[in-house]
Amino acid sequence: MSQQNTYSAKDPRTLAFCNLYGVLGAIPALLDMDEEARAIVEGKKISIGFAVQDGPHGTLCFDNGKARMRSGTAGCSIKLYFPSCEKFNAMIDGKASPLPVSGFWHIRFLLGAFTKLTDILSAYLRPTEDKLEDPVFFEKSTKLMLYVIGRSIVQIGNQDPVGQFSASNIVDGKIRLAIGKDLAVAIHAKNHKLFFNATPSDDGVMSEMRFADLATARDLFDGRLNAVAAVGLGKVRIGGMISQIDNVNRILDRVSLYLA
């Protein structure tokens, strides 16, 4: 396969990691910011394990209106098995149904509450233009996109062959992605592996990319604004170790390929 084709190819396994830890991994943030979503799982304590053959294994844990994603499926309330990464990706796209292999008595939660949550999440991540005219919805949608993109950078850097090359050139330390003054996530590089931090402190931050405001971030996320042009216009500020930013940007270029 040519270098060009390798760069433009979407690896199903990497996509499965992005879908589990990037897309479904944003559900904890969704519950923190959306009252309707939080009400769906208020008072519930249950966990859904996702076991993907030759792919990711993770569990989404709900506990009284909160959620967290952990690796592995040990001790989950209901376990869903997928014979391939392609089958799991098809479920995320709404083109296939999951196969429960344990916890069958929790099917009602899976088909009811969990489906409602994913519908709300999809509305935020794939919004209609009229929805984005609502400033409250616009803010929540853009914040969620930051979490999904940050988490997907990590998965692509760790799993995708092209992304792994960029990750191998990132020195240890934190790269912060921020919007305005109050919202930030971080990519933590250690031994050429990437990790996501949703609530980063200043400790260990070696470089930063800061979007001026939500509108700027949204234009970049949606491909309406070029990152280089945004820096020239003063809408994006970069600082610290530029080689870190450069390699994260190379991985970021592949996020749109996987999340399109």
GROMACS .gro file of N, CA and C in nm, residues 72-138:
model
  201
   72GLY      N    1  -1.140  -0.301   3.054
   72GLY     CA    2  -1.178  -0.435   3.094
   72GLY      C    3  -1.328  -0.449   3.117
   73THR      N    4  -1.374  -0.573   3.125
   73THR     CA    5  -1.517  -0.598   3.144
   73THR      C    6  -1.546  -0.680   3.269
   74ALA      N    7  -1.447  -0.702   3.353
   74ALA     CA    8  -1.468  -0.781   3.474
   74ALA      C    9  -1.571  -0.715   3.565
   75GLY      N   10  -1.666  -0.795   3.613
   75GLY     CA   11  -1.764  -0.746   3.710
   75GLY      C   12  -1.873  -0.658   3.653
   76CYS      N   13  -1.887  -0.652   3.520
   76CYS     CA   14  -1.992  -0.567   3.463
   76CYS      C   15  -2.130  -0.630   3.483
   77SER      N   16  -2.234  -0.547   3.486
   77SER     CA   17  -2.370  -0.596   3.508
   77SER      C   18  -2.423  -0.669   3.385
   78ILE      N   19  -2.394  -0.613   3.268
   78ILE     CA   20  -2.436  -0.675   3.142
   78ILE      C   21  -2.319  -0.665   3.045
   79LYS      N   22  -2.291  -0.774   2.979
   79LYS     CA   23  -2.175  -0.778   2.889
   79LYS      C   24  -2.222  -0.797   2.746
   80LEU      N   25  -2.172  -0.711   2.659
   80LEU     CA   26  -2.203  -0.719   2.516
   80LEU      C   27  -2.080  -0.767   2.442
   81TYR      N   28  -2.099  -0.865   2.358
   81TYR     CA   29  -1.986  -0.921   2.282
   81TYR      C   30  -2.002  -0.887   2.134
   82PHE      N   31  -1.890  -0.850   2.072
   82PHE     CA   32  -1.888  -0.818   1.930
   82PHE      C   33  -1.779  -0.904   1.864
   83PRO      N   34  -1.814  -0.984   1.763
   83PRO     CA   35  -1.716  -1.075   1.702
   83PRO      C   36  -1.607  -1.006   1.621
   84SER      N   37  -1.622  -0.879   1.595
   84SER     CA   38  -1.520  -0.804   1.520
   84SER      C   39  -1.534  -0.656   1.549
   85CYS      N   40  -1.428  -0.582   1.519
   85CYS     CA   41  -1.433  -0.436   1.534
   85CYS      C   42  -1.537  -0.376   1.439
   86GLU      N   43  -1.550  -0.435   1.322
   86GLU     CA   44  -1.648  -0.386   1.225
   86GLU      C   45  -1.790  -0.396   1.280
   87LYS      N   46  -1.820  -0.506   1.351
   87LYS     CA   47  -1.953  -0.523   1.409
   87LYS      C   48  -1.980  -0.419   1.517
   88PHE      N   49  -1.879  -0.391   1.599
   88PHE     CA   50  -1.895  -0.289   1.703
   88PHE      C   51  -1.916  -0.151   1.641
   89ASN      N   52  -1.838  -0.120   1.539
   89ASN     CA   53  -1.852   0.010   1.472
   89ASN      C   54  -1.990   0.023   1.407
   90ALA      N   55  -2.041  -0.087   1.356
   90ALA     CA   56  -2.174  -0.085   1.296
   90ALA      C   57  -2.281  -0.055   1.401
   91MET      N   58  -2.263  -0.107   1.524
   91MET     CA   59  -2.358  -0.076   1.630
   91MET      C   60  -2.356   0.073   1.662
   92ILE      N   61  -2.238   0.131   1.669
   92ILE     CA   62  -2.227   0.274   1.697
   92ILE      C   63  -2.296   0.355   1.588
   93ASP      N   64  -2.291   0.307   1.465
   93ASP     CA   65  -2.357   0.375   1.353
   93ASP      C   66  -2.505   0.344   1.345
   94GLY      N   67  -2.555   0.260   1.437
   94GLY     CA   68  -2.696   0.225   1.437
   94GLY      C   69  -2.733   0.123   1.330
   95LYS      N   70  -2.634   0.047   1.281
   95LYS     CA   71  -2.659  -0.047   1.173
   95LYS      C   72  -2.653  -0.193   1.219
   96ALA      N   73  -2.632  -0.214   1.349
   96ALA     CA   74  -2.627  -0.350   1.402
   96ALA      C   75  -2.669  -0.348   1.548
   97SER      N   76  -2.713  -0.462   1.597
   97SER     CA   77  -2.756  -0.473   1.737
   97SER      C   78  -2.651  -0.550   1.816
   98PRO      N   79  -2.631  -0.514   1.943
   98PRO     CA   80  -2.533  -0.584   2.026
   98PRO      C   81  -2.584  -0.722   2.067
   99LEU      N   82  -2.489  -0.809   2.102
   99LEU     CA   83  -2.523  -0.944   2.145
   99LEU      C   84  -2.487  -0.958   2.294
  100PRO      N   85  -2.587  -0.957   2.384
  100PRO     CA   86  -2.556  -0.976   2.526
  100PRO      C   87  -2.514  -1.121   2.552
  101VAL      N   88  -2.409  -1.137   2.632
  101VAL     CA   89  -2.365  -1.272   2.666
  101VAL      C   90  -2.377  -1.298   2.817
  102SER      N   91  -2.410  -1.194   2.892
  102SER     CA   92  -2.438  -1.210   3.035
  102SER      C   93  -2.521  -1.091   3.081
  103GLY      N   94  -2.590  -1.109   3.194
  103GLY     CA   95  -2.673  -1.000   3.248
  103GLY      C   96  -2.796  -0.973   3.165
  104PHE      N   97  -2.857  -1.080   3.113
  104PHE     CA   98  -2.971  -1.065   3.023
  104PHE      C   99  -3.088  -0.990   3.088
  105TRP      N  100  -3.097  -0.997   3.221
  105TRP     CA  101  -3.208  -0.930   3.290
  105TRP      C  102  -3.195  -0.779   3.287
  106HIS      N  103  -3.081  -0.729   3.238
  106HIS     CA  104  -3.063  -0.584   3.226
  106HIS      C  105  -3.092  -0.532   3.085
  107ILE      N  106  -3.148  -0.617   3.001
  107ILE     CA  107  -3.180  -0.577   2.864
  107ILE      C  108  -3.269  -0.453   2.862
  108ARG      N  109  -3.360  -0.445   2.956
  108ARG     CA  110  -3.452  -0.330   2.959
  108ARG      C  111  -3.375  -0.198   2.972
  109PHE      N  112  -3.271  -0.197   3.057
  109PHE     CA  113  -3.189  -0.077   3.071
  109PHE      C  114  -3.116  -0.047   2.941
  110LEU      N  115  -3.064  -0.152   2.878
  110LEU     CA  116  -2.988  -0.135   2.754
  110LEU      C  117  -3.074  -0.076   2.643
  111LEU      N  118  -3.193  -0.130   2.626
  111LEU     CA  119  -3.282  -0.087   2.519
  111LEU      C  120  -3.357   0.041   2.552
  112GLY      N  121  -3.367   0.071   2.680
  112GLY     CA  122  -3.441   0.190   2.723
  112GLY      C  123  -3.349   0.306   2.756
  113ALA      N  124  -3.299   0.309   2.879
  113ALA     CA  125  -3.221   0.422   2.929
  113ALA      C  126  -3.094   0.445   2.846
  114PHE      N  127  -3.020   0.338   2.819
  114PHE     CA  128  -2.893   0.355   2.747
  114PHE      C  129  -2.916   0.406   2.605
  115THR      N  130  -3.018   0.355   2.539
  115THR     CA  131  -3.049   0.401   2.403
  115THR      C  132  -3.088   0.548   2.403
  116LYS      N  133  -3.164   0.591   2.504
  116LYS     CA  134  -3.200   0.733   2.516
  116LYS      C  135  -3.076   0.819   2.533
  117LEU      N  136  -2.981   0.771   2.616
  117LEU     CA  137  -2.857   0.847   2.637
  117LEU      C  138  -2.779   0.862   2.507
  118THR      N  139  -2.766   0.754   2.435
  118THR     CA  140  -2.688   0.761   2.311
  118THR      C  141  -2.758   0.848   2.206
  119ASP      N  142  -2.890   0.852   2.209
  119ASP     CA  143  -2.964   0.941   2.118
  119ASP      C  144  -2.934   1.088   2.151
  120ILE      N  145  -2.933   1.119   2.281
  120ILE     CA  146  -2.901   1.256   2.323
  120ILE      C  147  -2.757   1.291   2.285
  121LEU      N  148  -2.666   1.197   2.309
  121LEU     CA  149  -2.526   1.219   2.273
  121LEU      C  150  -2.511   1.244   2.124
  122SER      N  151  -2.579   1.164   2.042
  122SER     CA  152  -2.571   1.182   1.896
  122SER      C  153  -2.625   1.318   1.853
  123ALA      N  154  -2.729   1.365   1.921
  123ALA     CA  155  -2.786   1.495   1.888
  123ALA      C  156  -2.684   1.607   1.911
  124TYR      N  157  -2.602   1.591   2.015
  124TYR     CA  158  -2.499   1.691   2.043
  124TYR      C  159  -2.379   1.679   1.949
  125LEU      N  160  -2.341   1.557   1.916
  125LEU     CA  161  -2.220   1.537   1.835
  125LEU      C  162  -2.246   1.551   1.686
  126ARG      N  163  -2.371   1.528   1.643
  126ARG     CA  164  -2.408   1.546   1.502
  126ARG      C  165  -2.530   1.638   1.495
  127PRO      N  166  -2.512   1.762   1.536
  127PRO     CA  167  -2.627   1.852   1.549
  127PRO      C  168  -2.675   1.906   1.415
  128THR      N  169  -2.802   1.944   1.412
  128THR     CA  170  -2.857   2.014   1.297
  128THR      C  171  -2.824   2.162   1.312
  129GLU      N  172  -2.827   2.233   1.202
  129GLU     CA  173  -2.791   2.375   1.204
  129GLU      C  174  -2.884   2.456   1.293
  130ASP      N  175  -3.013   2.422   1.294
  130ASP     CA  176  -3.106   2.498   1.376
  130ASP      C  177  -3.079   2.477   1.525
  131LYS      N  178  -3.034   2.358   1.562
  131LYS     CA  179  -2.999   2.333   1.702
  131LYS      C  180  -2.882   2.420   1.746
  132LEU      N  181  -2.786   2.439   1.657
  132LEU     CA  182  -2.667   2.516   1.691
  132LEU      C  183  -2.697   2.665   1.706
  133GLU      N  184  -2.813   2.707   1.664
  133GLU     CA  185  -2.852   2.847   1.684
  133GLU      C  186  -2.888   2.877   1.829
  134ASP      N  187  -2.916   2.773   1.906
  134ASP     CA  188  -2.943   2.788   2.049
  134ASP      C  189  -2.809   2.797   2.121
  135PRO      N  190  -2.777   2.912   2.184
  135PRO     CA  191  -2.645   2.929   2.245
  135PRO      C  192  -2.612   2.828   2.354
  136VAL      N  193  -2.712   2.785   2.431
  136VAL     CA  194  -2.688   2.686   2.537
  136VAL      C  195  -2.652   2.552   2.475
  137PHE      N  196  -2.728   2.511   2.374
  137PHE     CA  197  -2.699   2.385   2.304
  137PHE      C  198  -2.563   2.394   2.236
  138PHE      N  199  -2.534   2.507   2.173
  138PHE     CA  200  -2.406   2.527   2.103
  138PHE      C  201  -2.289   2.508   2.199
   0.00000   0.00000   0.00000
